[in-house]
Amino acid sequence: MNKILGIIMLVMGVSMTGMAQEGFKITAQTQGMADGKMYLISDAADTLAIADMENGAFVLTGKVDVGQVAYIMTADRKGVIPVMLENAEFNVTANAQMVYVEGGAMQSLYNDFQSINASLLQERKRLEKEMQAAMQEQNQMKAQALNQQYEQFMKRAQEAEMNLLKANNNTFVAAYVITQSMQQVSPEFLKERYNLLGDEAKASASGMAIADMIARYEMLEPGHVAPNFITQTVEGDTISLHGIKGKVKILDFWASWCAPCRQETPNLVKLYKNYRGKGLEIFSVSLDKQPHDWAKAISEDGMIWKHGIDPNSQIAGLYCLKSIPCMILLDENNRIIAKNLRGAQLQKKVAELLKK
């Protein structure tokens, strides 16, 4: 009898294993997309499946060895839809208003994360509308109260997300969720979240992307050589960061449309006039997209030092910028001394360095 039961269990095990390894099937129904080829692409840019879309419908099938993030897209990479892919059945609904994917344990987990973000976005929109009304009424007390409400709601949402991360810390989904905001959060917060992940999650494509971003942040810390770059000057020539010579250099990221940047300019003008002869150089890199606006602001504000422009934010990306103005203080060997000093603090540090 025991042998018979053993055989039955063995057969069932083989059967269940076979079912688990059958592969994935993604059935999609869309609106507003032209018919044509649809692709399922992995994080590593491998093509996992191809299907023909007819009347907005298509089915993608295949098999993966491990769970991973994949993206449904057209040949021209439009209408990209992320899927937490594993060997399971998925249903995708997409139109101009929404995209919804269901199917598989990892997709369900990702949807839980998305639900937290959706609630945060909805609450922000609601409070912004009330905030505008309060400002029109010149009701400062109400505006402050609404701002506190949002901060408290955001704190609760972050706590909910953190708890979900901790409970599912060794999944590729947890790593992927962290990548979605890693360029907006502080390096310290990113490291904190990364350290929550298990070894498998860290080894996923998303986990390795987080590790790479942390490494980039660390290379921008004081003591490291600032990454070199070449950009265009107002006159149409090219200029490089490392090509500018000075005992102390200020790398200044700004833009003509940035009010705080323009407010800081008089301090830089004064600083440059006082210390130019003692070895100070300033290199301002603008995020303006229109050269005319950039050149006009330089002239209006009397910015008589060296300038470059970064219209596509490639340099900003190299330096992991989150906001402007951003000032980075360098020594004569282009090593980073300090970051984000402004006004009196910047003047004090420059004076201190040029006395040596």
XYZ file of N, CA, C and O in Angstrom, residues 15 44 59 67 82 88 123 128 139 170 173 228 257-258 277 288 303:
68
model
N 3.969 15.356 -12.425
C 2.912 16.075 -13.144
C 2.888 17.541 -12.754
O 2.811 18.431 -13.593
N 17.906 42.425 -19.871
C 19.196 42.311 -20.558
C 19.060 42.566 -22.051
O 19.994 42.309 -22.819
N -1.109 37.638 -28.061
C -0.725 36.657 -27.044
C 0.774 36.379 -27.178
O 1.258 36.061 -28.260
N 12.501 34.024 -12.553
C 11.629 35.191 -12.581
C 12.429 36.449 -12.867
O 13.573 36.589 -12.416
N 5.726 47.118 -18.192
C 6.537 46.172 -17.419
C 5.692 44.997 -16.925
O 4.532 45.164 -16.550
N 3.812 31.634 -15.757
C 2.423 31.728 -15.290
C 1.601 32.388 -16.383
O 2.131 32.828 -17.408
N -3.764 61.213 -3.320
C -3.834 62.122 -2.180
C -3.115 63.436 -2.489
O -3.578 64.513 -2.111
N -3.223 69.141 -3.456
C -2.753 70.247 -4.292
C -3.916 71.129 -4.722
O -3.792 72.355 -4.777
N -5.190 81.989 2.724
C -5.353 81.324 4.025
C -4.089 80.507 4.307
O -3.996 79.329 3.990
N 13.794 39.320 -0.704
C 14.656 38.503 -1.560
C 14.006 38.203 -2.909
O 14.311 37.187 -3.544
N 11.266 41.542 -7.582
C 10.289 42.641 -7.591
C 10.710 43.736 -6.617
O 10.638 44.928 -6.925
N 35.314 63.890 -15.639
C 35.565 64.901 -16.666
C 34.458 64.860 -17.723
O 33.797 63.831 -17.917
N 16.117 79.580 -16.114
C 14.743 79.549 -15.603
C 14.677 79.195 -14.116
O 13.596 79.178 -13.523
N 15.831 78.940 -13.498
C 15.882 78.523 -12.094
C 16.032 79.749 -11.196
O 17.118 80.330 -11.101
N 42.010 86.507 -8.736
C 43.451 86.719 -8.797
C 44.241 85.813 -7.874
O 45.470 85.739 -7.968
N 19.868 74.729 -19.500
C 18.972 75.349 -20.485
C 18.933 74.532 -21.767
O 19.940 73.959 -22.185
N 27.939 87.234 -15.365
C 28.678 86.009 -15.043
C 29.900 85.928 -15.955
O 29.852 85.346 -17.045
